[in-house]
mmCIF file of C-alpha atoms in Angstrom:
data_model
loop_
_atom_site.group_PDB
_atom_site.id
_atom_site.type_symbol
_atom_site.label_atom_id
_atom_site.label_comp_id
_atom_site.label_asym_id
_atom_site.label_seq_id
_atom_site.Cartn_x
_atom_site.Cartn_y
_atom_site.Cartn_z
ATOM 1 C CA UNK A 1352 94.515 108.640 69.576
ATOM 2 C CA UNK A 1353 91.263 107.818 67.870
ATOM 3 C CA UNK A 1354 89.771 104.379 67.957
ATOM 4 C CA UNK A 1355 90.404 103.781 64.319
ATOM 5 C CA UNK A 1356 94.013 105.204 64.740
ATOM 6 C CA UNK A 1357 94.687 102.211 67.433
ATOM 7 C CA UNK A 1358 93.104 99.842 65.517
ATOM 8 C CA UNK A 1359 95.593 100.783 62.535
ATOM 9 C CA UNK A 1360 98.550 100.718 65.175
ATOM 10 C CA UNK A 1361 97.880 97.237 66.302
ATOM 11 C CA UNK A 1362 97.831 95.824 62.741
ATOM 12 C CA UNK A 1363 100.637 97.616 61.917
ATOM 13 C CA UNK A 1364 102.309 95.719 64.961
ATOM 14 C CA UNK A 1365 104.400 92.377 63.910
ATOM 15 C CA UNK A 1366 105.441 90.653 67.053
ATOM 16 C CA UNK A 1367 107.636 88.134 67.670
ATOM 17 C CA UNK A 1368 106.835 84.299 68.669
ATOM 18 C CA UNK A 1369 108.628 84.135 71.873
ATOM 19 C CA UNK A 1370 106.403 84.513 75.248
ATOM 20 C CA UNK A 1371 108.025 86.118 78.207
ATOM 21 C CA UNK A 1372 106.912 86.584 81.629
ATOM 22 C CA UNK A 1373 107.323 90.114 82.933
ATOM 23 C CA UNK A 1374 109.530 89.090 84.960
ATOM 24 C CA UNK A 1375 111.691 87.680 82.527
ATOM 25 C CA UNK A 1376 111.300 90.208 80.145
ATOM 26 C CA UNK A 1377 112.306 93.146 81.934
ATOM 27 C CA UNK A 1378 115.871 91.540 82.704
ATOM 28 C CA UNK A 1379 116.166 90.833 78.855
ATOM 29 C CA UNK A 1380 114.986 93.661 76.969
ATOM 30 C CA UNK A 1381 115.782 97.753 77.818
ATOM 31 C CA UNK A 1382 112.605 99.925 78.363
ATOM 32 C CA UNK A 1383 111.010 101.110 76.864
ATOM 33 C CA UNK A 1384 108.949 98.476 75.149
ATOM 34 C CA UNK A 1385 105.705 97.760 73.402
ATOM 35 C CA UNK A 1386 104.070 94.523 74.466
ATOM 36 C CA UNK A 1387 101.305 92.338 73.593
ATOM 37 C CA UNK A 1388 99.206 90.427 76.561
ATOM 38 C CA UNK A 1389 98.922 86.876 75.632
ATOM 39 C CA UNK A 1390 98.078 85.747 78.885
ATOM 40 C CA UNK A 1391 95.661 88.058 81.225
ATOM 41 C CA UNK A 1392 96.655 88.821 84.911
ATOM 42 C CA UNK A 1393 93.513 89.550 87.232
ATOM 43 C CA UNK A 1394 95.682 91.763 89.669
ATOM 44 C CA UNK A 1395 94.017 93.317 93.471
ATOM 45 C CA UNK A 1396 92.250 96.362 91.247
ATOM 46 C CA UNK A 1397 91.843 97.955 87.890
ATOM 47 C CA UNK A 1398 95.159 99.089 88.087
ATOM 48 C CA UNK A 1399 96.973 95.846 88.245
ATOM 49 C CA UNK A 1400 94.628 93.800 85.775
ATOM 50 C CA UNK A 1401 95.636 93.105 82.258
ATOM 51 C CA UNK A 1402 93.298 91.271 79.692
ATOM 52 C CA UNK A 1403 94.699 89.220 77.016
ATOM 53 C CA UNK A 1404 95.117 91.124 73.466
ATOM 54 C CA UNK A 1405 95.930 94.486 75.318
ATOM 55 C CA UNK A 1406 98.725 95.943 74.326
ATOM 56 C CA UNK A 1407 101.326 98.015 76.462
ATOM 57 C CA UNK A 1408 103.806 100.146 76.417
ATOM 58 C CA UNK A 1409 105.912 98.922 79.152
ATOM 59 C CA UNK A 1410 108.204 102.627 80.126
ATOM 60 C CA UNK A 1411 110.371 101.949 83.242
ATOM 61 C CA UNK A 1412 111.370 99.877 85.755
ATOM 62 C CA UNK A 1413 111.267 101.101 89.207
ATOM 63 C CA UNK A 1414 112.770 99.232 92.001
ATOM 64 C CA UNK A 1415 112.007 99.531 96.103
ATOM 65 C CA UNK A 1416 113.988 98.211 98.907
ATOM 66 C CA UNK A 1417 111.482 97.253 101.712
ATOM 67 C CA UNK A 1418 111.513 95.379 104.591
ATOM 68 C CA UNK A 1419 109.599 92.433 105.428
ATOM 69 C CA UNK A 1420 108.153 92.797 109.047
ATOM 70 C CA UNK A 1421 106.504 89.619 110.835
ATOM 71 C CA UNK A 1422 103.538 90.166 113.042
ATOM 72 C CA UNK A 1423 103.336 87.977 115.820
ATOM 73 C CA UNK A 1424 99.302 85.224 115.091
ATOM 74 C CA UNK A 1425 99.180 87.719 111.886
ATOM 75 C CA UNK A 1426 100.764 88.558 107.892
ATOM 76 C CA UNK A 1427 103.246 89.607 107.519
ATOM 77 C CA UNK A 1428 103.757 92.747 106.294
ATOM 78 C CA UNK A 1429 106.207 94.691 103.643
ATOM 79 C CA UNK A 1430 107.433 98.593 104.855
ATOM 80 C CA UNK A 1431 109.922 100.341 102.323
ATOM 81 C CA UNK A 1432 113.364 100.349 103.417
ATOM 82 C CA UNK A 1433 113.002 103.997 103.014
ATOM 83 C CA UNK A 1434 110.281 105.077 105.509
ATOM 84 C CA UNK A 1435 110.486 107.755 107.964
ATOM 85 C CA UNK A 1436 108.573 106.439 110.611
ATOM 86 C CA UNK A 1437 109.851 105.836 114.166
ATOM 87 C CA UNK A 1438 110.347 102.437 116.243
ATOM 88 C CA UNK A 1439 111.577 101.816 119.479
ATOM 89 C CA UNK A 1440 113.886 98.489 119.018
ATOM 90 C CA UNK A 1441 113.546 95.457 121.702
ATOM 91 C CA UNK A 1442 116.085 93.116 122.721
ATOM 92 C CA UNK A 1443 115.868 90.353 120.530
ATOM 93 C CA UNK A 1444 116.580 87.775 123.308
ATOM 94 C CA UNK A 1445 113.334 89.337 125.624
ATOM 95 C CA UNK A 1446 110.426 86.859 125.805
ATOM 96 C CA UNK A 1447 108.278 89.015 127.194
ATOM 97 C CA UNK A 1448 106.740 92.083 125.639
ATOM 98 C CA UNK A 1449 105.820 93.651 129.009
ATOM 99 C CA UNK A 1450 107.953 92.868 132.634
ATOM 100 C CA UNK A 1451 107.051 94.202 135.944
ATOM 101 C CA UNK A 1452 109.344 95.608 138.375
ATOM 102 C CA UNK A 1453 109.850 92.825 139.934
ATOM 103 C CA UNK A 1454 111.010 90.887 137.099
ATOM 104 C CA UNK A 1455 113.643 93.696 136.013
ATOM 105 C CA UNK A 1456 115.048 92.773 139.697
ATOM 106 C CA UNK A 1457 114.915 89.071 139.286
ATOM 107 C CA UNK A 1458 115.090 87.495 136.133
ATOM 108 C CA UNK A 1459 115.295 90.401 133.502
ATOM 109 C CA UNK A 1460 118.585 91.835 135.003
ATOM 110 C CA UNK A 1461 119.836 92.367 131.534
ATOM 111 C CA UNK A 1462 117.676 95.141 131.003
ATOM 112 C CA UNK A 1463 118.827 98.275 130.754
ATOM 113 C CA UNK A 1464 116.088 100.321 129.299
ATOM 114 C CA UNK A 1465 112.223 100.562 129.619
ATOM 115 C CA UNK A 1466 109.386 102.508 128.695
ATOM 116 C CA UNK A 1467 106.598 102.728 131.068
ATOM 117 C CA UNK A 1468 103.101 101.058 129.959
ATOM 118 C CA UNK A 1469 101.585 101.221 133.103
ATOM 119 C CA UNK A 1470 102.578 103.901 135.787
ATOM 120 C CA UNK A 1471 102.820 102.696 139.131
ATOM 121 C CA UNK A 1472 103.966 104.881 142.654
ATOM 122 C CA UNK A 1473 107.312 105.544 142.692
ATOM 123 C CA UNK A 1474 109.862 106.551 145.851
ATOM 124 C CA UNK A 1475 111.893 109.317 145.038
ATOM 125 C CA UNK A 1476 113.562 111.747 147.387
ATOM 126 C CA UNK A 1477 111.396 110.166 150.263
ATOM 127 C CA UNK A 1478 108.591 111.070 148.180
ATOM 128 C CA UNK A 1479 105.499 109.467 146.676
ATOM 129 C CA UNK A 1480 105.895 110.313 142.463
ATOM 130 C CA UNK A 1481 103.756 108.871 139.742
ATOM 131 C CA UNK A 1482 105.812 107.990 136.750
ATOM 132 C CA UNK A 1483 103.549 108.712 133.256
ATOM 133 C CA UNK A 1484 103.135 106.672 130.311
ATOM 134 C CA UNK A 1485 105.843 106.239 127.751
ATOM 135 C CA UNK A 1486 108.450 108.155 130.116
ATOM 136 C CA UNK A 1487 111.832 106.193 129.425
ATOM 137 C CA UNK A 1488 113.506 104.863 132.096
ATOM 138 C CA UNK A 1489 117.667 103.567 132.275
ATOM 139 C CA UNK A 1490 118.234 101.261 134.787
ATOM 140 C CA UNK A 1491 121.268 102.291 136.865
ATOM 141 C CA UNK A 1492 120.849 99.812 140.339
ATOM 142 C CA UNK A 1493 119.097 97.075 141.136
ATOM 143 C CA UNK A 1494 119.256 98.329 144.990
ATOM 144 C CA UNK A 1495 118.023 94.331 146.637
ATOM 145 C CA UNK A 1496 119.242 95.979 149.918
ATOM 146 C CA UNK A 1497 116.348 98.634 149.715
ATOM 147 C CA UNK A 1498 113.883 96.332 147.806
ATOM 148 C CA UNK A 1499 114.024 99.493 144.498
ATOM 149 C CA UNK A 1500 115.417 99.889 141.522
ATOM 150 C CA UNK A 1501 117.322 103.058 140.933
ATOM 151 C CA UNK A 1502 117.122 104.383 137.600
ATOM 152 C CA UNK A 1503 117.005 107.396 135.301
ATOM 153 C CA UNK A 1504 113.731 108.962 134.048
ATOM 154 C CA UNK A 1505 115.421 110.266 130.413
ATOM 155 C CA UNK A 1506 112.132 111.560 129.951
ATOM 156 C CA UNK A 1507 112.515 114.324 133.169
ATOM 157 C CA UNK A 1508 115.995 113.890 134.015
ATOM 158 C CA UNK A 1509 114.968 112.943 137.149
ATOM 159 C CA UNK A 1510 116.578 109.991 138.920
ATOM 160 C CA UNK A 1511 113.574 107.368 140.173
ATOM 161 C CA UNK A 1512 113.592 104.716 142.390
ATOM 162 C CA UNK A 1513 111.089 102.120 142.049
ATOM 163 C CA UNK A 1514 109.477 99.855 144.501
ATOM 164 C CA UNK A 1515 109.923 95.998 143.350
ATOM 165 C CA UNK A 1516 106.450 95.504 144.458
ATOM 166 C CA UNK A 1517 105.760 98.433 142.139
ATOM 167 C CA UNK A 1518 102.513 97.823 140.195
ATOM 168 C CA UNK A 1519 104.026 99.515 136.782
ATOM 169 C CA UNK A 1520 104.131 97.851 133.823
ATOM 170 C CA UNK A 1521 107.557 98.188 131.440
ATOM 171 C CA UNK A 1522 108.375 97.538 127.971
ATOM 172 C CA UNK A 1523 111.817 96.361 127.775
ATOM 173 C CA UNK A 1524 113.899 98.351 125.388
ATOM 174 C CA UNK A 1525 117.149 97.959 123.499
ATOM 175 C CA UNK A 1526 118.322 101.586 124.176
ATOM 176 C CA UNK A 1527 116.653 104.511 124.994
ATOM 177 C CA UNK A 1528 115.957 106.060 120.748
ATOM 178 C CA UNK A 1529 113.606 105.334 118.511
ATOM 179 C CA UNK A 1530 114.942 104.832 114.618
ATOM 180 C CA UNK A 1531 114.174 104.402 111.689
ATOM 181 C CA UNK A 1532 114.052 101.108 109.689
ATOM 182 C CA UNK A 1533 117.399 102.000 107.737
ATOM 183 C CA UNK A 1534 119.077 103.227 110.355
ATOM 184 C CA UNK A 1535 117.562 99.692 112.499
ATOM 185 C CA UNK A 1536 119.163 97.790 109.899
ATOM 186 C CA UNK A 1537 122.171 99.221 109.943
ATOM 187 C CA UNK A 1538 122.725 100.115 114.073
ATOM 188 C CA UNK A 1539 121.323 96.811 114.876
ATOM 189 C CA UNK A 1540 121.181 94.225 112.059
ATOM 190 C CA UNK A 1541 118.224 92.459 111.255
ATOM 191 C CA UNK A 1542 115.987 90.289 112.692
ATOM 192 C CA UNK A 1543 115.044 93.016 114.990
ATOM 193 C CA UNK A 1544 111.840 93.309 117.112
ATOM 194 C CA UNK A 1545 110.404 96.696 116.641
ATOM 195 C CA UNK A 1546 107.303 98.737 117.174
ATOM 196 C CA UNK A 1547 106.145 101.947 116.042
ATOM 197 C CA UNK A 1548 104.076 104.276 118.207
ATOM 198 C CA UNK A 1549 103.528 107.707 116.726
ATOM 199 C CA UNK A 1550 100.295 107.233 115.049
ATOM 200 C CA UNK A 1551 99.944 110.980 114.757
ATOM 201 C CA UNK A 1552 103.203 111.008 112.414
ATOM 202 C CA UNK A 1553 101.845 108.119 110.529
ATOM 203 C CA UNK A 1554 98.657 109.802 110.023
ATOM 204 C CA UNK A 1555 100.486 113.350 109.084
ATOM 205 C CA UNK A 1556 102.671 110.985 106.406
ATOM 206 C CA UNK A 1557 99.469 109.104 104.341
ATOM 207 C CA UNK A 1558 98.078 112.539 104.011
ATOM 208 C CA UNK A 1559 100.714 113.437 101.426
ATOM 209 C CA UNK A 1560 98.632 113.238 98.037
ATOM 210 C CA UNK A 1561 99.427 110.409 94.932
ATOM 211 C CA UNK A 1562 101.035 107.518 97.326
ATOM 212 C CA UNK A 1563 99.245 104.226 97.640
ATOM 213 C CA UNK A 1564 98.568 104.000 101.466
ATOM 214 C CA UNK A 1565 98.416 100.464 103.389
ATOM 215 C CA UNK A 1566 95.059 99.893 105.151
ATOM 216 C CA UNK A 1567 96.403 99.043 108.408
ATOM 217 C CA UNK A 1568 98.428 101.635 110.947
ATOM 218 C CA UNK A 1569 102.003 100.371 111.493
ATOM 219 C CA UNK A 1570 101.433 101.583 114.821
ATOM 220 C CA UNK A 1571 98.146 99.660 115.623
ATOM 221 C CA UNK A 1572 100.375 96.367 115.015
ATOM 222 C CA UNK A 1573 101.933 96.704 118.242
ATOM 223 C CA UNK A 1574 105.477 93.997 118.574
ATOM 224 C CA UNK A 1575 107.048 93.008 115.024
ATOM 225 C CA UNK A 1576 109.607 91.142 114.045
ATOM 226 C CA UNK A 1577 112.091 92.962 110.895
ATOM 227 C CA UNK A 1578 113.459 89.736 109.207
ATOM 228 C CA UNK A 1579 114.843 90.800 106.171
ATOM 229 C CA UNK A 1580 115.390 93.375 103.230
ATOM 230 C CA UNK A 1581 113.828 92.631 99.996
ATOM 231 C CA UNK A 1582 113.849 94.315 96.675
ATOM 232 C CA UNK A 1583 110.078 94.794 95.421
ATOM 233 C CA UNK A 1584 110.088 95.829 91.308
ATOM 234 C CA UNK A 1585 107.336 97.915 89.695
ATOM 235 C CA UNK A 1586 106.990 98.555 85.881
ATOM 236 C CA UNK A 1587 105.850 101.650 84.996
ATOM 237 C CA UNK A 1588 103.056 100.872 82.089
ATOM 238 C CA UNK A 1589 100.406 102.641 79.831
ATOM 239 C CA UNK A 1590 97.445 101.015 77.566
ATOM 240 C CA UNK A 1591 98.503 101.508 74.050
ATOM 241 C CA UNK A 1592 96.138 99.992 72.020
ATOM 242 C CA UNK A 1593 92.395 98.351 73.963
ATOM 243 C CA UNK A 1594 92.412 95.146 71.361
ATOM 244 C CA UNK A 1595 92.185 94.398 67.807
ATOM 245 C CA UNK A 1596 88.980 94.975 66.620
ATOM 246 C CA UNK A 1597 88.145 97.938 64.185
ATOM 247 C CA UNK A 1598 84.972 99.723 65.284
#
């Protein structure tokens, strides 16, 4: 459309004298709709800033179910319902982020799970072992006869016993999978403490081309608290006319 053919368009245009906010509009009127800014909106980037006089065609609503995720001295931030990235879920009743051996025998009894942080020596079969990082662990004994705690590597299938005095370092862990946020929600409820790991999935997902991409890695976030489920709304909209004067 030439800028003479706009201008013609916009004079031809006879609006009406009520003001709406998008908001409000959208849950009055069916889309699509032709608009006229009365009011501009400086948004985060050219995308999402509207002057006053512009005139839209407002073509679709489109609505996203995300979850709000709190980060522990941080933002919080929003991750669609929908996403297909990993967590491992914590007990929501676990203070600590990290427990030692010795705590999982004392004062963290209700621990059933664990991945390793830290590996530590290990007595199995008589034998010096070295668990590795991120092996998970299920807690079958807490053997205070023998000073270890017998459990199964899930990682291996190799059953472990660990020294209390053990110098690894555990995260406690709600069960032994890692999920989803849907299925989180649903399995578990929400709140739920979660954390996701696999940066090299993450990374292999914001490569897909066209998707707006958050500038911080889910899994650099570490702990994070799901709260609650939200429903974010987008309108899908396209400059129709720049403003009103002829050229």
């Amino acid at each position: 459309m030439s800028v003479s053919q706009e201008y013609r368009l916009a004079k031809s245009l006879v609006w009406s004298d009520q003001e709406f906010s998008l908001a409000d509009f959208v849950k009055r009127y069916e889309l699509p709709q032709v608009v006229l800014v009365v009011d501009g909106y400086c948004g985060v980037n050219e995308r999402t800033t509207f002057s006053s006089g512009l005139i839209l065609t407002l073509h679709s609503l489109h609505t996203t179910s995300k979850i709000v995720c709190q980060v522990p001295h941080s933002n919080a931030v929003v991750v669609p319902t929908s996403c297909p990235l990993k967590a491992e879920v914590i007990p929501m009743d676990c203070r600590d982020t990290i427990v030692t051996a010795y705590q999982l025998s004392t004062t963290c009894q209700q621990i059933k799970y664990v991945r390793v942080m830290e590996a530590g020596s290990t007595c199995n079969n008589n034998s010096l072992e070295t668990l590795k990082t991120n092996d998970i662990l299920q807690i079958k004994k807490n053997d205070s006869k023998n000073s270890v705690i017998r459990c199964k590597n899930l990682t291996t299938a190799q059953d472990v016993s660990i020294l209390i005095d053990s110098t690894a370092v555990f995260v406690p862990l709600l069960d032994s999978n890692t999920y989803n946020l849907a299925e989180i929600q649903n399995k578990f409820g929400l709140p739920a403490k979660v954390r996701f790991l696999d940066k090299k999935a993450e990374k292999k997902l914001r490569s897909v081309p066209g998707k707006r991409q958050p500038s911080t890695y889910l899994s650099d976030l570490g702990q994070m608290t799901a709260i609650e489920e939200i429903q974010e709304s987008d309108v899908i909209v396209t400059t129709t006319c720049s403003d009103f004067e002829e050229k």
